[in-house]
Amino acid sequence: MALILALESSCDDSAAALVTSDRQILAQAVVGQNDAHRPFGGVVPEIAARAHVEILPGLVRQVLHDADVSVGDVDAIAATAGPGLIGGVMVGLLAGKGLALASGKPLVAVNHLEGHALSPRLVDRALDFPYLLLLASGGHCQLLEVRGVGDYRRLATTIDDAAGEAFDKAAKLLDLGYPGGPAIEALAKDGDPNAVALPRPLVGSGEPHFSFAGLKGAVQRAVQAGTHRPEDIAASFQQAVVDCFVDRTRIALEKSDAPSLVVAGGVAANASVRDALRQLAERNGRRFSVPPGWLCTDNAAMIGWAGAERFAAGLIDGLDAPARARWPLDPDGEKVRGAGVKA
Ligand code: KG4
Ligand code: ZN
């Protein structure tokens, strides 16, 4: 059994966790920075990086205290090394390197996307490779065949915005503040998903790619028209995203024999998204798995678990491991116009 101390700092959540290779989370702590970014309606990279400098060391001390272990007891230090906002990535990765250097323990430089991708296996021990993954977060929207640790085949990506980004932009248009996903989901509960006619970009196309920029424009026009209730716009927007997910993932299922369908990343915390994808899996005879909401949004437990999986596979990194703003899971994936520009 290996014990991993993990750090996450790729966006606006500072997090630390202690995770074992037999799927126990001994301790974890997440501190969001919503209050710091809210006045700007989105994450300000410089503010995020500075906040990680202040918050992360205390979180490391806290999880070690909560689990009653010392750095000397851990087998490896896992830290997010990208992709993400580069200032924050550098803060967390260097903190991890400092801990590794001081303790003499190996470093595992974790791809944040691999953290999301492997997170379902932390809580679902029966989930074996391969599985088809819809990874929907603030920075990414991809369909990937997860074949093993470090082994990914990308079937589709977004040609413009990520799904979470679309939620955040729609929320901004509705004056709901940041982050938008949970606010839209809460408001949508009182709305009619059929009230506002919104587009379903790329639905029906033969390749399972995503596009959300046009949806944002349509929400903007609906808001400006002033004739719809905000609840109805929120519900209609959420339904449009869900419809895109279901249609695009259905196409991807035609291209993959993987026995399981998995959804992960911050947007997978959304109950409508989870329900719709579960039903799609059932209709297609696939096993379905989705992590609990707290494991979908950014956290260090998923980085610790990805670190444990990589450590078990002998995949450790040198103290010269680079911090990467961009780091695709499938570097051989077909280039898609406009895709992957954002971290
Ligand atoms: O995975 P994550 O925490 O961070 C990134 O790696 O990007 O995802 C954050 C994104 C944000 O865009 C947020 O609005 C969205 O996930 N999100 C949600 C929900 N909770 C978080 N979107 C829809 N419904 C939610 N309940
Ligand atoms: Zn994330």
GROMACS .gro file of C-alpha atoms and ligand atoms in nm:
model
  370
    1MET     CA    1   0.000   0.000   0.000
    2ALA     CA    2   0.144   0.338  -0.105
    3LEU     CA    3   0.059   0.672   0.058
    4ILE     CA    4   0.054   0.979  -0.167
    5LEU     CA    5   0.058   1.345  -0.060
    6ALA     CA    6  -0.105   1.548  -0.336
    7LEU     CA    7  -0.127   1.916  -0.432
    8GLU     CA    8  -0.361   2.088  -0.677
    9SER     CA    9  -0.333   2.452  -0.791
   10SER     CA   10  -0.411   2.465  -1.164
   11CYS     CA   11  -0.702   2.709  -1.149
   12ASP     CA   12  -0.877   2.884  -0.859
   13ASP     CA   13  -0.892   2.600  -0.606
   14SER     CA   14  -0.602   2.534  -0.372
   15ALA     CA   15  -0.611   2.175  -0.250
   16ALA     CA   16  -0.411   1.910  -0.068
   17ALA     CA   17  -0.491   1.546   0.006
   18LEU     CA   18  -0.348   1.222   0.142
   19VAL     CA   19  -0.461   0.923  -0.066
   20THR     CA   20  -0.362   0.557  -0.051
   21SER     CA   21  -0.323   0.313  -0.337
   22ASP     CA   22  -0.603   0.107  -0.182
   23ARG     CA   23  -0.849   0.392  -0.237
   24GLN     CA   24  -0.859   0.554   0.105
   25ILE     CA   25  -0.865   0.930   0.137
   26LEU     CA   26  -0.696   0.983   0.473
   27ALA     CA   27  -0.748   1.360   0.461
   28GLN     CA   28  -0.826   1.630   0.210
   29ALA     CA   29  -0.880   2.003   0.206
   30VAL     CA   30  -0.993   2.243  -0.066
   31VAL     CA   31  -0.999   2.620  -0.040
   32GLY     CA   32  -1.174   2.798  -0.326
   33GLN     CA   33  -1.101   3.156  -0.416
   34ASN     CA   34  -1.447   3.254  -0.538
   35ASP     CA   35  -1.465   3.567  -0.325
   36ALA     CA   36  -1.134   3.694  -0.460
   37HIS     CA   37  -1.240   3.647  -0.825
   38ARG     CA   38  -1.612   3.729  -0.803
   39PRO     CA   39  -1.575   4.106  -0.857
   40PHE     CA   40  -1.410   4.027  -1.194
   41GLY     CA   41  -1.671   3.774  -1.310
   42GLY     CA   42  -1.405   3.510  -1.375
   43VAL     CA   43  -1.068   3.382  -1.259
   44VAL     CA   44  -0.785   3.638  -1.265
   45PRO     CA   45  -0.464   3.433  -1.314
   46GLU     CA   46  -0.236   3.663  -1.117
   47ILE     CA   47  -0.472   3.674  -0.819
   48ALA     CA   48  -0.506   3.294  -0.829
   49ALA     CA   49  -0.129   3.236  -0.831
   50ARG     CA   50  -0.073   3.470  -0.538
   51ALA     CA   51  -0.354   3.306  -0.341
   52HIS     CA   52  -0.201   2.959  -0.392
   53VAL     CA   53   0.126   3.092  -0.245
   54GLU     CA   54  -0.061   3.193   0.068
   55ILE     CA   55  -0.302   2.900   0.102
   56LEU     CA   56  -0.123   2.580  -0.007
   57PRO     CA   57   0.137   2.541   0.273
   58GLY     CA   58  -0.134   2.562   0.538
   59LEU     CA   59  -0.337   2.295   0.358
   60VAL     CA   60  -0.038   2.059   0.350
   61ARG     CA   61   0.010   2.106   0.722
   62GLN     CA   62  -0.364   2.055   0.779
   63VAL     CA   63  -0.397   1.724   0.591
   64LEU     CA   64  -0.084   1.584   0.757
   65HIS     CA   65  -0.227   1.684   1.094
   66ASP     CA   66  -0.576   1.547   1.018
   67ALA     CA   67  -0.436   1.210   0.908
   68ASP     CA   68  -0.175   1.212   1.185
   69VAL     CA   69   0.112   1.136   0.948
   70SER     CA   70   0.439   1.313   0.868
   71VAL     CA   71   0.596   1.378   0.529
   72GLY     CA   72   0.840   1.100   0.613
   73ASP     CA   73   0.551   0.849   0.613
   74VAL     CA   74   0.444   0.918   0.254
   75ASP     CA   75   0.573   0.719  -0.044
   76ALA     CA   76   0.550   0.994  -0.306
   77ILE     CA   77   0.453   1.356  -0.358
   78ALA     CA   78   0.205   1.417  -0.642
   79ALA     CA   79   0.155   1.768  -0.777
   80THR     CA   80  -0.043   1.902  -1.070
   81ALA     CA   81   0.209   2.005  -1.337
   82GLY     CA   82  -0.049   2.133  -1.591
   83PRO     CA   83  -0.250   2.211  -1.788
   84GLY     CA   84  -0.389   2.524  -1.632
   85LEU     CA   85  -0.310   2.881  -1.541
   86ILE     CA   86   0.067   2.869  -1.550
   87GLY     CA   87   0.133   3.088  -1.244
   88GLY     CA   88  -0.075   2.865  -1.020
   89VAL     CA   89   0.065   2.547  -1.172
   90MET     CA   90   0.418   2.671  -1.099
   91VAL     CA   91   0.330   2.748  -0.736
   92GLY     CA   92   0.188   2.401  -0.667
   93LEU     CA   93   0.447   2.210  -0.865
   94LEU     CA   94   0.733   2.391  -0.695
   95ALA     CA   95   0.574   2.333  -0.354
   96GLY     CA   96   0.561   1.962  -0.443
   97LYS     CA   97   0.922   1.967  -0.553
   98GLY     CA   98   1.023   2.135  -0.227
   99LEU     CA   99   0.846   1.864  -0.027
  100ALA     CA  100   1.004   1.591  -0.242
  101LEU     CA  101   1.349   1.744  -0.210
  102ALA     CA  102   1.326   1.790   0.165
  103SER     CA  103   1.183   1.443   0.233
  104GLY     CA  104   1.377   1.247  -0.026
  105LYS     CA  105   1.049   1.106  -0.162
  106PRO     CA  106   0.984   1.076  -0.537
  107LEU     CA  107   0.780   1.332  -0.727
  108VAL     CA  108   0.488   1.239  -0.951
  109ALA     CA  109   0.404   1.526  -1.188
  110VAL     CA  110   0.034   1.478  -1.260
  111ASN     CA  111  -0.162   1.598  -1.561
  112HIS     CA  112  -0.473   1.766  -1.416
  113LEU     CA  113  -0.683   1.609  -1.693
  114GLU     CA  114  -0.556   1.265  -1.597
  115GLY     CA  115  -0.666   1.351  -1.242
  116HIS     CA  116  -1.020   1.408  -1.369
  117ALA     CA  117  -0.999   1.109  -1.605
  118LEU     CA  118  -0.896   0.856  -1.340
  119SER     CA  119  -1.103   1.007  -1.055
  120PRO     CA  120  -1.399   0.766  -1.101
  121ARG     CA  121  -1.168   0.472  -1.025
  122LEU     CA  122  -1.095   0.618  -0.680
  123VAL     CA  123  -1.455   0.553  -0.573
  124ASP     CA  124  -1.562   0.280  -0.820
  125ARG     CA  125  -1.323  -0.012  -0.774
  126ALA     CA  126  -1.506  -0.217  -1.037
  127LEU     CA  127  -1.438   0.040  -1.310
  128ASP     CA  128  -1.180  -0.122  -1.535
  129PHE     CA  129  -1.003   0.006  -1.846
  130PRO     CA  130  -1.102   0.083  -2.114
  131TYR     CA  131  -1.387   0.330  -2.066
  132LEU     CA  132  -1.533   0.611  -2.272
  133LEU     CA  133  -1.497   0.940  -2.084
  134LEU     CA  134  -1.684   1.265  -2.128
  135LEU     CA  135  -1.449   1.513  -1.960
  136ALA     CA  136  -1.634   1.842  -1.913
  137SER     CA  137  -1.469   2.112  -1.704
  138GLY     CA  138  -1.410   2.484  -1.707
  139GLY     CA  139  -1.121   2.451  -1.949
  140HIS     CA  140  -1.200   2.135  -2.147
  141CYS     CA  141  -1.474   1.941  -2.318
  142GLN     CA  142  -1.350   1.616  -2.465
  143LEU     CA  143  -1.451   1.261  -2.536
  144LEU     CA  144  -1.167   1.022  -2.465
  145GLU     CA  145  -1.119   0.650  -2.463
  146VAL     CA  146  -0.930   0.583  -2.141
  147ARG     CA  147  -0.727   0.270  -2.217
  148GLY     CA  148  -0.499   0.272  -1.915
  149VAL     CA  149  -0.282   0.497  -1.703
  150GLY     CA  150  -0.118   0.744  -1.941
  151ASP     CA  151  -0.294   0.583  -2.239
  152TYR     CA  152  -0.567   0.796  -2.397
  153ARG     CA  153  -0.733   0.820  -2.737
  154ARG     CA  154  -0.915   1.146  -2.797
  155LEU     CA  155  -1.228   1.106  -3.005
  156ALA     CA  156  -1.351   1.464  -2.986
  157THR     CA  157  -1.295   1.805  -2.838
  158THR     CA  158  -1.457   2.147  -2.847
  159ILE     CA  159  -1.392   2.370  -3.144
  160ASP     CA  160  -1.444   2.682  -2.932
  161ASP     CA  161  -1.554   2.711  -2.567
  162ALA     CA  162  -1.545   2.443  -2.296
  163ALA     CA  163  -1.878   2.338  -2.145
  164GLY     CA  164  -1.801   2.483  -1.802
  165GLU     CA  165  -1.690   2.804  -1.968
  166ALA     CA  166  -2.029   2.819  -2.141
  167PHE     CA  167  -2.204   2.778  -1.803
  168ASP     CA  168  -1.986   3.055  -1.659
  169LYS     CA  169  -2.053   3.291  -1.951
  170ALA     CA  170  -2.428   3.225  -1.946
  171ALA     CA  171  -2.428   3.291  -1.572
  172LYS     CA  172  -2.242   3.616  -1.624
  173LEU     CA  173  -2.504   3.724  -1.881
  174LEU     CA  174  -2.775   3.644  -1.626
  175ASP     CA  175  -2.584   3.830  -1.355
  176LEU     CA  176  -2.552   3.515  -1.143
  177GLY     CA  177  -2.184   3.564  -1.057
  178TYR     CA  178  -1.897   3.317  -1.062
  179PRO     CA  179  -1.870   3.017  -1.080
  180GLY     CA  180  -2.170   2.990  -1.307
  181GLY     CA  181  -2.241   2.617  -1.317
  182PRO     CA  182  -2.390   2.571  -0.971
  183ALA     CA  183  -2.581   2.903  -1.001
  184ILE     CA  184  -2.737   2.808  -1.336
  185GLU     CA  185  -2.828   2.463  -1.203
  186ALA     CA  186  -3.000   2.613  -0.897
  187LEU     CA  187  -3.192   2.872  -1.101
  188ALA     CA  188  -3.288   2.616  -1.367
  189LYS     CA  189  -3.483   2.415  -1.108
  190ASP     CA  190  -3.759   2.678  -1.125
  191GLY     CA  191  -3.751   2.718  -1.502
  192ASP     CA  192  -3.900   2.557  -1.811
  193PRO     CA  193  -3.631   2.389  -2.026
  194ASN     CA  194  -3.849   2.433  -2.336
  195ALA     CA  195  -3.935   2.801  -2.283
  196VAL     CA  196  -3.650   2.954  -2.485
  197ALA     CA  197  -3.550   2.822  -2.829
  198LEU     CA  198  -3.171   2.784  -2.817
  199PRO     CA  199  -2.941   2.615  -3.072
  200ARG     CA  200  -2.773   2.275  -3.024
  201PRO     CA  201  -2.443   2.342  -3.205
  202LEU     CA  202  -2.301   2.046  -3.404
  203VAL     CA  203  -2.585   1.814  -3.304
  204GLY     CA  204  -2.633   1.563  -3.582
  205SER     CA  205  -2.279   1.591  -3.720
  206GLY     CA  206  -2.091   1.266  -3.778
  207GLU     CA  207  -1.784   1.350  -3.570
  208PRO     CA  208  -1.854   1.389  -3.198
  209HIS     CA  209  -1.698   1.734  -3.152
  210PHE     CA  210  -1.851   2.011  -2.940
  211SER     CA  211  -1.919   2.381  -2.989
  212PHE     CA  212  -2.068   2.618  -2.733
  213ALA     CA  213  -1.983   2.969  -2.854
  214GLY     CA  214  -2.304   3.003  -3.058
  215LEU     CA  215  -2.509   2.897  -2.758
  216LYS     CA  216  -2.360   3.181  -2.557
  217GLY     CA  217  -2.457   3.428  -2.830
  218ALA     CA  218  -2.813   3.295  -2.831
  219VAL     CA  219  -2.835   3.330  -2.451
  220GLN     CA  220  -2.710   3.686  -2.484
  221ARG     CA  221  -2.988   3.766  -2.733
  222ALA     CA  222  -3.249   3.601  -2.511
  223VAL     CA  223  -3.133   3.807  -2.212
  224GLN     CA  224  -3.130   4.129  -2.413
  225ALA     CA  225  -3.479   4.063  -2.554
  226GLY     CA  226  -3.603   4.098  -2.196
  227THR     CA  227  -3.907   3.881  -2.265
  228HIS     CA  228  -3.799   3.564  -2.082
  229ARG     CA  229  -3.776   3.483  -1.715
  230PRO     CA  230  -3.414   3.423  -1.603
  231GLU     CA  231  -3.524   3.084  -1.466
  232ASP     CA  232  -3.646   2.983  -1.811
  233ILE     CA  233  -3.327   3.100  -1.981
  234ALA     CA  234  -3.118   2.906  -1.727
  235ALA     CA  235  -3.326   2.590  -1.768
  236SER     CA  236  -3.329   2.615  -2.149
  237PHE     CA  237  -2.955   2.675  -2.160
  238GLN     CA  238  -2.884   2.379  -1.933
  239GLN     CA  239  -3.110   2.159  -2.145
  240ALA     CA  240  -2.927   2.267  -2.462
  241VAL     CA  241  -2.590   2.170  -2.311
  242VAL     CA  242  -2.733   1.836  -2.194
  243ASP     CA  243  -2.875   1.768  -2.542
  244CYS     CA  244  -2.535   1.842  -2.698
  245PHE     CA  245  -2.364   1.610  -2.449
  246VAL     CA  246  -2.609   1.326  -2.516
  247ASP     CA  247  -2.595   1.356  -2.896
  248ARG     CA  248  -2.216   1.394  -2.915
  249THR     CA  249  -2.151   1.114  -2.666
  250ARG     CA  250  -2.392   0.887  -2.856
  251ILE     CA  251  -2.178   0.934  -3.168
  252ALA     CA  252  -1.863   0.861  -2.967
  253LEU     CA  253  -2.021   0.541  -2.831
  254GLU     CA  254  -2.062   0.426  -3.192
  255LYS     CA  255  -1.686   0.468  -3.232
  256SER     CA  256  -1.580   0.288  -2.913
  257ASP     CA  257  -1.631  -0.067  -2.784
  258ALA     CA  258  -1.545   0.039  -2.428
  259PRO     CA  259  -1.789  -0.136  -2.193
  260SER     CA  260  -1.833   0.166  -1.963
  261LEU     CA  261  -1.933   0.528  -2.002
  262VAL     CA  262  -1.792   0.774  -1.751
  263VAL     CA  263  -1.846   1.147  -1.703
  264ALA     CA  264  -1.604   1.359  -1.499
  265GLY     CA  265  -1.485   1.719  -1.454
  266GLY     CA  266  -1.664   2.009  -1.287
  267VAL     CA  267  -1.969   2.004  -1.516
  268ALA     CA  268  -2.031   1.639  -1.420
  269ALA     CA  269  -2.139   1.774  -1.080
  270ASN     CA  270  -2.461   1.883  -1.257
  271ALA     CA  271  -2.754   1.650  -1.178
  272SER     CA  272  -2.921   1.693  -1.519
  273VAL     CA  273  -2.594   1.607  -1.693
  274ARG     CA  274  -2.544   1.300  -1.474
  275ASP     CA  275  -2.900   1.175  -1.525
  276ALA     CA  276  -2.896   1.222  -1.901
  277LEU     CA  277  -2.563   1.045  -1.946
  278ARG     CA  278  -2.672   0.762  -1.717
  279GLN     CA  279  -2.979   0.709  -1.935
  280LEU     CA  280  -2.768   0.721  -2.250
  281ALA     CA  281  -2.538   0.451  -2.108
  282GLU     CA  282  -2.838   0.234  -2.021
  283ARG     CA  283  -2.987   0.272  -2.369
  284ASN     CA  284  -2.656   0.165  -2.519
  285GLY     CA  285  -2.591  -0.127  -2.287
  286ARG     CA  286  -2.288   0.033  -2.122
  287ARG     CA  287  -2.201   0.042  -1.756
  288PHE     CA  288  -2.219   0.398  -1.616
  289SER     CA  289  -1.993   0.562  -1.361
  290VAL     CA  290  -1.974   0.918  -1.233
  291PRO     CA  291  -1.781   1.039  -0.928
  292PRO     CA  292  -1.964   1.221  -0.647
  293GLY     CA  293  -1.993   1.597  -0.705
  294TRP     CA  294  -1.707   1.691  -0.471
  295LEU     CA  295  -1.476   1.467  -0.676
  296CYS     CA  296  -1.593   1.619  -1.007
  297THR     CA  297  -1.492   1.976  -0.928
  298ASP     CA  298  -1.125   2.048  -0.870
  299ASN     CA  299  -0.973   1.874  -0.570
  300ALA     CA  300  -0.645   1.712  -0.467
  301ALA     CA  301  -0.786   1.365  -0.395
  302MET     CA  302  -0.807   1.301  -0.771
  303ILE     CA  303  -0.447   1.421  -0.811
  304GLY     CA  304  -0.343   1.187  -0.529
  305TRP     CA  305  -0.527   0.897  -0.693
  306ALA     CA  306  -0.373   0.967  -1.037
  307GLY     CA  307  -0.041   0.993  -0.852
  308ALA     CA  308  -0.104   0.655  -0.687
  309GLU     CA  309  -0.190   0.495  -1.022
  310ARG     CA  310   0.121   0.641  -1.186
  311PHE     CA  311   0.344   0.553  -0.888
  312ALA     CA  312   0.219   0.192  -0.902
  313ALA     CA  313   0.311   0.186  -1.271
  314GLY     CA  314   0.663   0.310  -1.194
  315LEU     CA  315   0.595   0.649  -1.352
  316ILE     CA  316   0.787   0.897  -1.136
  317ASP     CA  317   0.935   1.228  -1.246
  318GLY     CA  318   1.257   1.419  -1.192
  319LEU     CA  319   1.279   1.744  -1.001
  320ASP     CA  320   1.322   1.914  -1.339
  321ALA     CA  321   0.964   1.823  -1.442
  322PRO     CA  322   0.822   2.118  -1.639
  323ALA     CA  323   0.509   2.321  -1.557
  324ARG     CA  324   0.285   2.319  -1.864
  325ALA     CA  325   0.005   2.560  -1.955
  326ARG     CA  326  -0.103   2.313  -2.225
  327TRP     CA  327  -0.069   1.938  -2.192
  328PRO     CA  328  -0.299   1.718  -2.402
  329LEU     CA  329  -0.377   1.369  -2.275
  330ASP     CA  330  -0.353   1.240  -2.631
  331PRO     CA  331  -0.065   1.426  -2.797
  332ASP     CA  332  -0.133   1.235  -3.120
  333GLY     CA  333  -0.498   1.341  -3.123
  334GLU     CA  334  -0.618   1.492  -3.448
  335LYS     CA  335  -0.584   1.871  -3.449
  336VAL     CA  336  -0.923   2.043  -3.455
  337ARG     CA  337  -0.955   2.401  -3.568
  338GLY     CA  338  -0.988   2.637  -3.272
  339ALA     CA  339  -0.961   2.356  -3.018
  340GLY     CA  340  -0.739   2.329  -2.715
  341VAL     CA  341  -0.634   2.692  -2.711
  342LYS     CA  342  -0.743   2.738  -2.354
  343ALA     CA  343  -0.589   2.547  -2.070
  344KG4     O1  344  -1.313   2.071  -1.314
  344KG4     P1  345  -1.334   2.208  -1.263
  344KG4     O2  346  -1.360   2.228  -1.116
  344KG4     O3  347  -1.216   2.303  -1.300
  344KG4     C1  348  -1.147   2.292  -1.422
  344KG4     O4  349  -1.060   2.204  -1.434
  344KG4     O5  350  -1.185   2.370  -1.513
  344KG4     O6  351  -1.456   2.268  -1.346
  344KG4     C2  352  -1.503   2.396  -1.319
  344KG4     C3  353  -1.621   2.422  -1.411
  344KG4     C4  354  -1.672   2.565  -1.401
  344KG4     O7  355  -1.689   2.616  -1.532
  344KG4     C5  356  -1.805   2.549  -1.330
  344KG4     O8  357  -1.900   2.648  -1.367
  344KG4     C6  358  -1.847   2.412  -1.375
  344KG4     O9  359  -1.729   2.335  -1.378
  344KG4     N1  360  -1.942   2.352  -1.281
  344KG4     C7  361  -2.069   2.320  -1.313
  344KG4     C8  362  -2.131   2.275  -1.194
  344KG4     N2  363  -2.037   2.280  -1.094
  344KG4     C9  364  -1.923   2.327  -1.150
  344KG4     N3  365  -2.136   2.327  -1.430
  344KG4    C10  366  -2.265   2.289  -1.431
  344KG4     N4  367  -2.331   2.247  -1.321
  344KG4    C11  368  -2.268   2.238  -1.201
  344KG4     N5  369  -2.334   2.197  -1.092
  345ZN      ZN  370  -1.040   2.058  -1.333
   0.00000   0.00000   0.00000
